[in-house]
Short mmCIF file of C-alpha atoms and ligand atoms in Angstrom, two decimals:
data_model
loop_
_atom_site.label_atom_id
_atom_site.label_comp_id
_atom_site.label_asym_id
_atom_site.label_seq_id
_atom_site.Cartn_x
_atom_site.Cartn_y
_atom_site.Cartn_z
CA MET A 734 4.68 -24.07 -9.03
CA GLN A 735 1.26 -24.09 -7.42
CA TYR A 736 -1.11 -21.15 -7.19
CA TYR A 737 -3.57 -20.54 -4.37
CA SER A 738 -6.73 -18.49 -4.34
CA LEU A 739 -6.57 -15.27 -2.33
CA ASN A 740 -10.06 -16.10 -1.05
CA LYS A 741 -8.47 -19.25 0.48
CA ASN A 742 -11.48 -21.38 -0.33
CA ALA A 743 -10.48 -23.29 -3.46
CA PRO A 744 -7.95 -26.00 -4.27
CA ASN A 745 -4.42 -25.04 -5.34
CA VAL A 746 -3.78 -25.32 -9.07
CA SER A 747 -0.88 -25.56 -11.50
CA PHE A 748 0.19 -22.69 -13.77
CA SER A 749 -1.75 -24.06 -16.74
CA GLU A 750 -4.93 -24.46 -14.71
CA ALA A 751 -4.57 -20.94 -13.31
CA VAL A 752 -4.20 -19.59 -16.86
CA ILE A 753 -7.13 -21.57 -18.24
CA LYS A 754 -9.45 -20.79 -15.32
CA GLY A 755 -8.47 -17.13 -14.93
CA LEU A 756 -10.24 -16.79 -11.59
CA ALA A 757 -10.47 -19.46 -8.86
CA PRO A 758 -13.86 -21.15 -8.28
CA ASP A 759 -14.23 -19.16 -5.03
CA ARG A 760 -13.84 -15.96 -7.13
CA GLY A 761 -10.40 -15.29 -5.65
CA LEU A 762 -7.36 -14.19 -7.64
CA TYR A 763 -4.62 -16.78 -8.04
CA PHE A 764 -1.30 -16.07 -6.34
CA PRO A 765 2.00 -18.00 -6.55
CA GLU A 766 2.67 -20.18 -3.52
CA THR A 767 6.30 -19.10 -3.34
CA ILE A 768 8.43 -16.33 -4.80
CA THR A 769 12.10 -17.34 -4.68
CA PRO A 770 14.64 -14.53 -5.08
CA LEU A 771 16.99 -14.81 -8.05
CA PRO A 772 20.68 -15.24 -7.21
CA ALA A 773 22.60 -12.01 -6.50
CA SER A 774 24.77 -12.77 -9.56
CA PHE A 775 21.70 -12.25 -11.76
CA PHE A 776 21.49 -8.60 -10.72
CA GLU A 777 25.27 -8.15 -10.65
CA ASN A 778 25.51 -9.29 -14.28
CA ILE A 779 22.18 -8.10 -15.64
CA GLU A 780 23.75 -5.67 -18.13
CA LYS A 781 25.38 -8.65 -19.87
CA LEU A 782 22.06 -10.49 -20.33
CA ASP A 783 19.70 -9.93 -23.24
CA HIS A 784 15.97 -9.38 -22.75
CA ILE A 785 15.04 -12.97 -23.44
CA GLU A 786 17.56 -14.33 -20.94
CA ILE A 787 16.39 -11.86 -18.28
CA ALA A 788 12.77 -12.74 -18.92
CA TYR A 789 13.44 -16.46 -18.91
CA GLN A 790 15.31 -16.36 -15.59
CA ALA A 791 12.57 -14.24 -14.03
CA ILE A 792 9.46 -16.13 -15.22
CA GLN A 793 10.77 -19.70 -15.13
CA GLN A 794 9.80 -20.42 -11.51
CA PHE A 795 6.24 -19.21 -12.12
CA VAL A 796 5.75 -21.48 -15.12
CA GLY A 797 7.54 -24.45 -13.54
CA ASP A 798 7.91 -27.56 -15.66
CA GLU A 799 4.68 -27.08 -17.57
CA ILE A 800 6.35 -25.48 -20.55
CA PRO A 801 9.76 -26.91 -21.50
CA GLU A 802 12.73 -24.52 -21.55
CA ASN A 803 13.14 -24.33 -25.33
CA GLU A 804 9.40 -23.71 -25.85
CA LEU A 805 9.34 -21.05 -23.13
CA ARG A 806 12.33 -19.29 -24.67
CA ASP A 807 10.61 -19.35 -28.09
CA ILE A 808 7.47 -17.86 -26.55
CA LEU A 809 9.50 -15.09 -24.90
CA ALA A 810 11.43 -14.31 -28.09
CA ASP A 811 8.12 -13.91 -29.87
CA VAL A 812 6.52 -11.81 -27.12
CA LEU A 813 9.52 -9.50 -26.59
CA SER A 814 10.24 -8.66 -30.22
CA PHE A 815 10.41 -4.89 -29.69
CA ASP A 816 12.29 -2.32 -27.59
CA PHE A 817 11.70 -1.01 -24.05
CA PRO A 818 13.97 2.04 -23.89
CA VAL A 819 14.42 4.35 -20.91
CA VAL A 820 14.39 7.84 -22.43
CA GLU A 821 15.92 10.66 -20.41
CA VAL A 822 13.47 13.48 -19.70
CA THR A 823 15.42 15.52 -17.12
CA ASP A 824 18.69 14.97 -15.22
CA ASN A 825 17.09 12.76 -12.64
CA ILE A 826 13.96 11.50 -14.44
CA GLY A 827 13.59 9.05 -17.29
CA THR A 828 10.57 7.43 -18.90
CA LEU A 829 10.36 3.74 -19.64
CA GLU A 830 8.57 3.47 -22.98
CA LEU A 831 6.37 0.40 -23.06
CA PHE A 832 4.41 1.31 -26.16
CA ASN A 833 6.50 0.00 -29.03
CA GLY A 834 4.53 -3.23 -29.49
CA PRO A 835 1.96 -4.13 -32.15
CA THR A 836 -0.96 -2.18 -30.59
CA MET A 837 1.25 0.51 -28.98
CA ALA A 838 -0.06 -0.29 -25.50
CA PHE A 839 1.99 -1.83 -22.71
CA LYS A 840 -0.56 -4.62 -22.49
CA ASP A 841 0.89 -6.20 -25.63
CA VAL A 842 3.46 -8.17 -23.64
CA GLY A 843 1.00 -9.69 -21.17
CA ALA A 844 -1.63 -10.38 -23.81
CA ARG A 845 0.83 -12.04 -26.16
CA PHE A 846 2.41 -14.10 -23.40
CA MET A 847 -0.96 -15.37 -22.23
CA ALA A 848 -2.01 -16.17 -25.81
CA ARG A 849 1.20 -18.11 -26.51
CA CYS A 850 0.85 -20.07 -23.26
CA LEU A 851 -2.73 -21.05 -24.09
CA GLU A 852 -1.61 -22.00 -27.59
CA TYR A 853 1.02 -24.28 -26.09
CA PHE A 854 -1.47 -25.88 -23.70
CA ASN A 855 -3.93 -26.50 -26.58
CA LYS A 856 -1.34 -27.83 -29.01
CA ASN A 857 -2.07 -31.52 -28.65
CA ASN A 858 -5.74 -31.57 -27.74
CA ASP A 859 -9.13 -30.32 -28.89
CA ASN A 860 -9.77 -28.16 -25.87
CA HIS A 861 -11.58 -24.95 -26.45
CA VAL A 862 -11.41 -21.79 -24.37
CA THR A 863 -13.34 -18.55 -24.73
CA VAL A 864 -11.50 -15.48 -23.54
CA LEU A 865 -14.08 -12.98 -22.34
CA VAL A 866 -12.76 -9.51 -21.72
CA ALA A 867 -14.15 -6.09 -20.83
CA THR A 868 -12.09 -3.14 -22.00
CA SER A 869 -11.99 0.58 -21.34
CA GLY A 870 -9.81 0.91 -24.44
CA ASP A 871 -6.35 -0.57 -24.57
CA THR A 872 -6.86 -4.09 -23.22
CA GLY A 873 -9.23 -4.96 -26.06
CA GLY A 874 -6.79 -4.07 -28.82
CA ALA A 875 -3.83 -5.81 -27.22
CA VAL A 876 -5.87 -8.95 -26.50
CA ALA A 877 -7.42 -9.02 -29.98
CA ASN A 878 -4.01 -8.69 -31.58
CA GLY A 879 -2.29 -11.15 -29.25
CA PHE A 880 -4.90 -13.90 -29.65
CA LEU A 881 -5.58 -13.51 -33.37
CA GLY A 882 -5.53 -16.93 -35.03
CA ILE A 883 -4.62 -18.87 -31.85
CA LYS A 884 -5.92 -22.44 -32.12
CA GLY A 885 -8.62 -23.47 -29.67
CA VAL A 886 -9.27 -19.92 -28.45
CA ASP A 887 -12.14 -17.56 -29.23
CA VAL A 888 -12.02 -14.00 -27.96
CA VAL A 889 -15.11 -11.97 -27.08
CA ILE A 890 -14.46 -8.32 -26.25
CA LEU A 891 -16.99 -6.00 -24.60
CA TYR A 892 -16.41 -2.27 -24.90
CA PRO A 893 -18.46 0.79 -23.95
CA ASN A 894 -20.10 2.64 -26.83
CA GLY A 895 -18.61 6.10 -27.30
CA ALA A 896 -16.03 5.76 -24.51
CA VAL A 897 -13.06 4.41 -26.45
CA SER A 898 -11.09 6.36 -29.04
CA ASP A 899 -11.62 5.77 -32.75
CA ILE A 900 -8.19 4.13 -33.04
CA GLN A 901 -8.86 1.88 -30.06
CA GLU A 902 -12.23 0.84 -31.49
CA ARG A 903 -10.68 -0.01 -34.83
CA GLN A 904 -7.99 -2.10 -33.16
CA LEU A 905 -10.59 -4.37 -31.62
CA THR A 906 -13.28 -4.44 -34.32
CA THR A 907 -11.30 -4.94 -37.52
CA LEU A 908 -9.40 -8.19 -37.08
CA GLY A 909 -12.09 -10.83 -37.67
CA GLN A 910 -11.21 -14.55 -37.48
CA ASN A 911 -11.52 -15.74 -33.84
CA ILE A 912 -12.08 -12.22 -32.47
CA THR A 913 -15.59 -10.84 -31.82
CA ALA A 914 -16.37 -7.34 -30.58
CA LEU A 915 -19.55 -6.57 -28.66
CA ARG A 916 -20.34 -2.87 -28.32
CA VAL A 917 -22.20 -2.25 -25.08
CA ASP A 918 -24.67 0.58 -24.62
CA GLY A 919 -23.26 1.62 -21.27
CA VAL A 920 -20.02 2.49 -19.48
CA PHE A 921 -16.96 0.35 -18.74
CA ASP A 922 -18.36 -0.77 -15.37
CA ASP A 923 -21.39 -2.22 -17.20
CA CYS A 924 -19.08 -4.22 -19.49
CA GLN A 925 -17.09 -5.48 -16.50
CA GLU A 926 -20.28 -6.40 -14.65
CA MET A 927 -21.60 -8.42 -17.62
CA VAL A 928 -18.31 -10.33 -17.85
CA LYS A 929 -18.38 -11.10 -14.13
CA THR A 930 -22.00 -12.28 -14.37
CA ALA A 931 -21.12 -14.61 -17.24
CA PHE A 932 -18.29 -16.20 -15.23
CA LEU A 933 -20.81 -17.00 -12.47
CA ASP A 934 -23.55 -18.24 -14.81
CA THR A 935 -23.48 -22.03 -14.70
CA SER A 936 -25.90 -22.29 -17.62
CA ILE A 937 -22.91 -21.06 -19.65
CA THR A 938 -19.92 -22.38 -17.69
CA ASP A 939 -21.31 -25.93 -17.49
CA HIS A 940 -20.83 -26.11 -21.26
CA GLN A 941 -18.00 -23.72 -22.06
CA GLN A 942 -14.60 -22.95 -20.56
CA LEU A 943 -14.53 -19.19 -20.08
CA THR A 944 -11.39 -17.37 -19.02
CA SER A 945 -10.35 -13.79 -18.51
CA ALA A 946 -7.57 -11.88 -20.25
CA ASN A 947 -7.67 -9.02 -17.77
CA SER A 948 -4.70 -8.73 -15.44
CA ILE A 949 -6.42 -11.02 -12.95
CA ASN A 950 -5.08 -13.79 -15.20
CA VAL A 951 -1.62 -14.76 -13.95
CA ALA A 952 -0.27 -15.08 -17.51
CA ARG A 953 -1.30 -11.49 -18.27
CA TRP A 954 -0.10 -10.16 -14.93
CA LEU A 955 3.30 -11.75 -14.24
CA PRO A 956 5.19 -11.00 -17.49
CA GLN A 957 4.83 -7.30 -16.69
CA LEU A 958 7.60 -7.76 -14.15
CA PHE A 959 10.04 -7.86 -17.11
CA TYR A 960 9.62 -4.11 -17.66
CA PHE A 961 11.10 -3.27 -14.28
CA LEU A 962 14.09 -5.54 -14.84
CA PHE A 963 14.68 -4.05 -18.31
CA ALA A 964 14.61 -0.56 -16.78
CA TYR A 965 16.97 -1.58 -13.98
CA LYS A 966 19.42 -2.99 -16.52
CA GLN A 967 19.46 0.33 -18.39
CA VAL A 968 19.95 2.70 -15.44
CA LYS A 969 21.97 0.51 -13.07
CA SER A 970 25.20 2.31 -14.00
CA LYS A 971 23.81 5.53 -12.49
CA ARG A 972 24.22 3.87 -9.07
CA LYS A 973 21.06 5.46 -7.72
CA ASP A 974 17.97 4.05 -6.05
CA ILE A 975 15.15 3.86 -8.54
CA VAL A 976 11.77 5.34 -7.73
CA PHE A 977 9.23 3.85 -10.13
CA SER A 978 6.05 5.76 -10.83
CA VAL A 979 3.45 3.58 -12.50
CA PRO A 980 0.26 5.04 -14.00
CA SER A 981 -2.24 2.68 -12.41
CA GLY A 982 -5.79 1.49 -13.06
CA ASN A 983 -6.25 -2.11 -11.99
CA PHE A 984 -2.78 -2.02 -10.35
CA GLY A 985 -1.56 -5.11 -12.23
CA ASN A 986 1.53 -3.45 -13.69
CA ILE A 987 2.79 -1.96 -10.42
CA CYS A 988 2.00 -5.20 -8.63
CA ALA A 989 4.26 -7.03 -11.09
CA GLY A 990 6.95 -4.45 -10.32
CA ILE A 991 6.72 -5.41 -6.66
CA VAL A 992 7.20 -9.05 -7.69
CA ALA A 993 10.43 -7.97 -9.45
CA HIS A 994 11.48 -6.42 -6.16
CA LYS A 995 10.65 -9.68 -4.35
CA LEU A 996 12.91 -11.43 -6.84
CA GLY A 997 15.72 -9.33 -5.40
CA MET A 998 15.77 -6.26 -7.60
CA PRO A 999 17.06 -3.27 -5.61
CA ILE A 1000 14.54 -0.48 -5.52
CA GLY A 1001 13.99 2.90 -3.84
CA HIS A 1002 10.22 3.24 -3.80
CA PHE A 1003 7.02 2.50 -5.71
CA VAL A 1004 4.59 5.26 -6.59
CA ALA A 1005 1.14 4.33 -7.94
CA SER A 1006 0.01 7.40 -9.86
CA VAL A 1007 -3.71 7.61 -10.50
CA ASN A 1008 -6.28 10.00 -11.94
CA VAL A 1009 -9.31 11.08 -9.88
CA ASN A 1010 -10.19 7.42 -9.37
CA ASP A 1011 -8.42 7.51 -6.03
CA THR A 1012 -9.60 4.49 -4.01
CA VAL A 1013 -6.04 3.42 -3.13
CA VAL A 1014 -4.90 6.96 -2.27
CA ARG A 1015 -7.78 7.24 0.21
CA TYR A 1016 -7.02 3.78 1.57
CA LEU A 1017 -3.39 4.68 2.30
CA GLU A 1018 -4.55 7.83 4.08
CA THR A 1019 -7.33 6.31 6.16
CA GLY A 1020 -6.78 2.52 6.25
CA ASN A 1021 -10.34 2.18 4.99
CA TYR A 1022 -10.80 0.48 1.60
CA ASP A 1023 -13.88 2.10 0.13
CA PRO A 1024 -14.21 1.60 -3.66
CA LYS A 1025 -16.32 4.08 -5.63
CA PRO A 1026 -17.85 3.84 -9.12
CA SER A 1027 -15.34 4.87 -11.78
CA LYS A 1028 -15.24 8.44 -13.11
CA ALA A 1029 -14.35 9.26 -16.73
CA THR A 1030 -11.04 11.08 -17.35
CA ILE A 1031 -8.62 11.83 -20.20
CA SER A 1032 -6.46 8.93 -18.96
CA ASN A 1033 -9.32 6.52 -19.52
CA ALA A 1034 -7.34 3.28 -19.22
CA MET A 1035 -7.04 4.10 -15.53
CA ASP A 1036 -10.72 4.82 -14.91
CA VAL A 1037 -11.09 2.04 -12.38
CA GLY A 1038 -13.01 2.46 -9.15
CA ASN A 1039 -12.14 -0.88 -7.57
CA PRO A 1040 -8.65 -1.98 -8.68
CA SER A 1041 -8.69 -5.76 -8.95
CA ASN A 1042 -4.97 -6.34 -8.25
CA PHE A 1043 -4.70 -4.29 -5.09
CA ILE A 1044 -5.41 -7.41 -3.06
CA ARG A 1045 -2.33 -9.02 -4.62
CA ILE A 1046 -0.23 -6.03 -3.55
CA GLN A 1047 -1.46 -6.46 0.01
CA GLU A 1048 -0.50 -10.12 -0.16
CA LEU A 1049 3.00 -9.20 -1.38
CA PHE A 1050 3.35 -7.06 1.75
CA ASP A 1051 1.99 -9.91 3.91
CA GLN A 1052 -1.23 -7.95 4.50
CA ASN A 1053 0.85 -5.55 6.63
CA PHE A 1054 -0.37 -1.96 6.26
CA SER A 1055 2.74 -0.27 7.67
CA SER A 1056 5.28 -2.20 5.59
CA LEU A 1057 3.14 -1.43 2.54
CA LYS A 1058 3.25 2.29 3.36
CA ASP A 1059 7.06 2.16 3.79
CA GLN A 1060 7.69 1.18 0.20
CA PHE A 1061 4.55 2.23 -1.62
CA SER A 1062 2.80 5.57 -2.10
CA SER A 1063 -0.11 6.66 -4.24
CA TYR A 1064 -1.12 10.11 -5.50
CA SER A 1065 -4.12 11.30 -7.46
CA PHE A 1066 -4.28 14.01 -10.18
CA ASP A 1067 -7.18 15.60 -12.03
CA ASP A 1068 -7.39 16.27 -15.77
CA PRO A 1069 -6.35 19.97 -15.77
CA THR A 1070 -3.22 19.08 -13.75
CA THR A 1071 -2.49 16.23 -16.18
CA ARG A 1072 -2.75 18.58 -19.17
CA ASP A 1073 -0.41 21.04 -17.44
CA ALA A 1074 2.10 18.24 -16.85
CA MET A 1075 2.03 17.31 -20.55
CA LYS A 1076 2.90 20.95 -21.33
CA GLU A 1077 5.58 21.10 -18.63
CA VAL A 1078 7.38 17.99 -19.86
CA TYR A 1079 7.15 19.19 -23.45
CA ASP A 1080 8.57 22.60 -22.54
CA LEU A 1081 11.35 21.03 -20.47
CA SER A 1082 12.54 18.46 -22.94
CA GLN A 1083 10.28 18.33 -26.02
CA TYR A 1084 9.17 14.92 -24.82
CA VAL A 1085 5.56 14.10 -25.75
CA CYS A 1086 3.68 12.34 -22.96
CA ASP A 1087 0.31 10.73 -23.41
CA PRO A 1088 -2.11 11.51 -20.54
CA HIS A 1089 -1.22 8.28 -18.66
CA GLY A 1090 2.51 8.97 -18.82
CA ALA A 1091 1.84 12.53 -17.67
CA VAL A 1092 0.07 11.20 -14.57
CA GLY A 1093 3.16 9.04 -13.97
CA TYR A 1094 5.41 12.09 -14.24
CA LEU A 1095 3.24 13.97 -11.76
CA GLY A 1096 3.57 11.12 -9.27
CA LEU A 1097 7.37 11.52 -9.27
CA GLN A 1098 7.08 15.29 -8.85
CA LYS A 1099 4.70 14.95 -5.94
CA HIS A 1100 6.71 12.23 -4.23
CA GLY A 1101 9.95 14.16 -4.67
CA LEU A 1102 13.37 12.70 -5.45
CA GLN A 1103 16.38 12.76 -3.15
CA ASP A 1104 19.93 13.21 -4.51
CA ASN A 1105 20.60 9.49 -4.44
CA GLN A 1106 17.39 8.65 -6.31
CA TYR A 1107 16.54 8.36 -10.01
CA GLY A 1108 12.88 8.56 -11.04
CA ILE A 1109 11.37 6.47 -13.81
CA PHE A 1110 7.78 6.92 -14.90
CA LEU A 1111 6.27 4.31 -17.17
CA GLU A 1112 4.87 5.47 -20.51
CA THR A 1113 2.04 2.98 -20.95
CA ALA A 1114 0.59 4.17 -24.28
CA HIS A 1115 1.91 5.89 -27.39
CA PRO A 1116 0.60 9.49 -27.71
CA VAL A 1117 -1.15 8.51 -30.94
CA LYS A 1118 -3.56 6.38 -28.89
CA PHE A 1119 -4.81 9.61 -27.27
CA LEU A 1120 -4.42 11.80 -30.32
CA ASP A 1121 -7.27 14.22 -29.58
CA VAL A 1122 -5.98 15.17 -26.13
CA VAL A 1123 -2.32 15.29 -27.14
CA GLU A 1124 -2.90 17.50 -30.18
CA ASP A 1125 -5.25 19.70 -28.20
CA VAL A 1126 -2.75 20.28 -25.39
CA LEU A 1127 0.57 20.41 -27.27
CA PRO A 1128 1.57 22.46 -30.33
CA ILE A 1129 2.38 19.37 -32.37
CA LYS A 1130 0.99 16.89 -34.87
CA VAL A 1131 1.49 13.27 -33.88
CA GLY A 1132 2.74 11.12 -36.74
CA ILE A 1133 0.73 7.95 -37.32
CA PRO A 1134 2.95 4.87 -36.82
CA GLU A 1135 2.68 2.02 -39.29
CA GLN A 1136 0.94 -0.43 -36.96
CA ILE A 1137 -1.84 2.12 -36.36
CA GLN A 1138 -2.15 3.15 -40.01
CA LYS A 1139 -2.87 -0.48 -40.87
CA VAL A 1140 -6.16 -0.52 -38.93
CA LEU A 1141 -7.34 2.97 -39.86
CA ASP A 1142 -8.70 2.04 -43.27
CA LYS A 1143 -10.41 -1.13 -42.14
CA GLU A 1144 -14.13 -1.32 -41.48
CA LYS A 1145 -15.40 -1.75 -37.91
CA VAL A 1146 -17.39 -4.94 -37.33
CA PHE A 1147 -19.26 -5.37 -34.04
CA THR A 1148 -22.54 -6.52 -32.51
CA ALA A 1149 -24.38 -3.97 -30.39
CA ILE A 1150 -25.77 -5.23 -27.07
CA ASP A 1151 -27.34 -3.46 -24.11
CA LYS A 1152 -27.94 -6.03 -21.37
CA TYR A 1153 -26.54 -9.23 -19.88
CA GLU A 1154 -29.15 -11.41 -21.61
CA ASP A 1155 -27.77 -10.28 -24.98
CA LEU A 1156 -24.27 -11.45 -24.01
CA LYS A 1157 -25.63 -14.74 -22.72
CA ALA A 1158 -27.64 -15.34 -25.88
CA TYR A 1159 -24.56 -14.60 -27.96
CA LEU A 1160 -22.36 -17.04 -26.01
CA LEU A 1161 -24.95 -19.83 -26.01
CA ASP A 1162 -25.89 -19.38 -29.68
CA ARG A 1163 -22.34 -20.03 -30.78
CA GLN A 1164 -22.53 -23.56 -29.39
CA LYS A 1165 -25.21 -24.59 -31.82
C1 PLP B 1311 -4.14 -0.63 -18.65
C2 PLP B 1311 -3.46 0.67 -18.68
C3 PLP B 1311 -3.00 1.29 -17.51
C4 PLP B 1311 -3.25 0.72 -16.14
O1 PLP B 1311 -2.53 -0.46 -15.91
P1 PLP B 1311 -2.92 -1.40 -14.66
O2 PLP B 1311 -2.00 -2.55 -14.75
O3 PLP B 1311 -4.36 -1.78 -14.86
O4 PLP B 1311 -2.74 -0.57 -13.43
C5 PLP B 1311 -2.31 2.49 -17.62
N1 PLP B 1311 -2.12 3.06 -18.82
C6 PLP B 1311 -2.56 2.51 -19.97
C7 PLP B 1311 -2.34 3.22 -21.26
C8 PLP B 1311 -3.23 1.30 -19.94
O5 PLP B 1311 -3.67 0.75 -21.08
#
């Protein structure tokens, strides 16, 4: 399988090169040259297949022959070692829980898959890669956990001071080994900007291989398509068209869902549910793509003003605005509405949504469900990750799961920086 750059001004590359580079030299996102639908029998028999078999069949064409079958199956068994249940919330709405992994964020699957692929590519050489990542909260923890102890890989995480929760900060500052946390005096956009500047800085990249573990990296992005197949397997017997509502920030997760659809998975509709960062909602209304700086909300993992994967979604719809609008909608909700939705779901069914899941629920409500449709909203984070909001809004105490308890007593270790030159000095100093 070859990948091309969406900026169309760089050579095609293999899967391993796309993973190691992250972004193409022309700054474009990599995109698979072909997406071949799976045989109809795959979907007819999906309830008989286990998660690893489903994942293997779905991802194999994107990896090609660069990872042998037995190795790829081992990687998937490792990555998918927890559950992805669809939990019924009302008669016609369920939630797909993606938060049962080691950091309780849905990014665990993508981060671990990318880490295991890089580990495989580095097995028989002395290559060295630095994963540079900006986080608004959850990416950092999932990446730190996924890459811990991986040979030939160092991870440098930038996060905004005061804008991530205490639990999130502990998840990315307490692991040590090959993981370094840099606390930036600024907001998430500043972190992202510094990372982008570093990728373009030849005084660094001439000497070091930098890559990204954000969802622009194909190995972080593509495995997310498994979630949609796992959900389909669980609700197929309802014989209804599924409307997926995906709480969206950089739009990587929902974009992977559309890839699952391209693989032949029957689907009713996609809803991208967002907070007040509504660039895509405005685009679908006006046809004018006009990104704005991000605004802070209680669903902070979606505080993205210029969603990096939206361009991949446009490519999946052949850059055709009207076919995109046929199958894809997007709705925006503010914080008070999100809090009300958390209460509504709790009153209806005692189900505890985190703020991101609540935005997903709202998207289904706003879109509306016909009799022949079943709605699934994705729960992208465990409520414990947003403890302050959840306990403030709902009359409950959230129990602390074991994997969170483990980091709570550990001491945070980070280096404080406030400008790009600090990051550059840090990266160059390590070489010495
Ligand atoms: C990253 C994240 C999102 C947004 O996912 P995208 O793929 O960037 O759209 C939503 N919810 C949570 C909890 C996240 O961590």
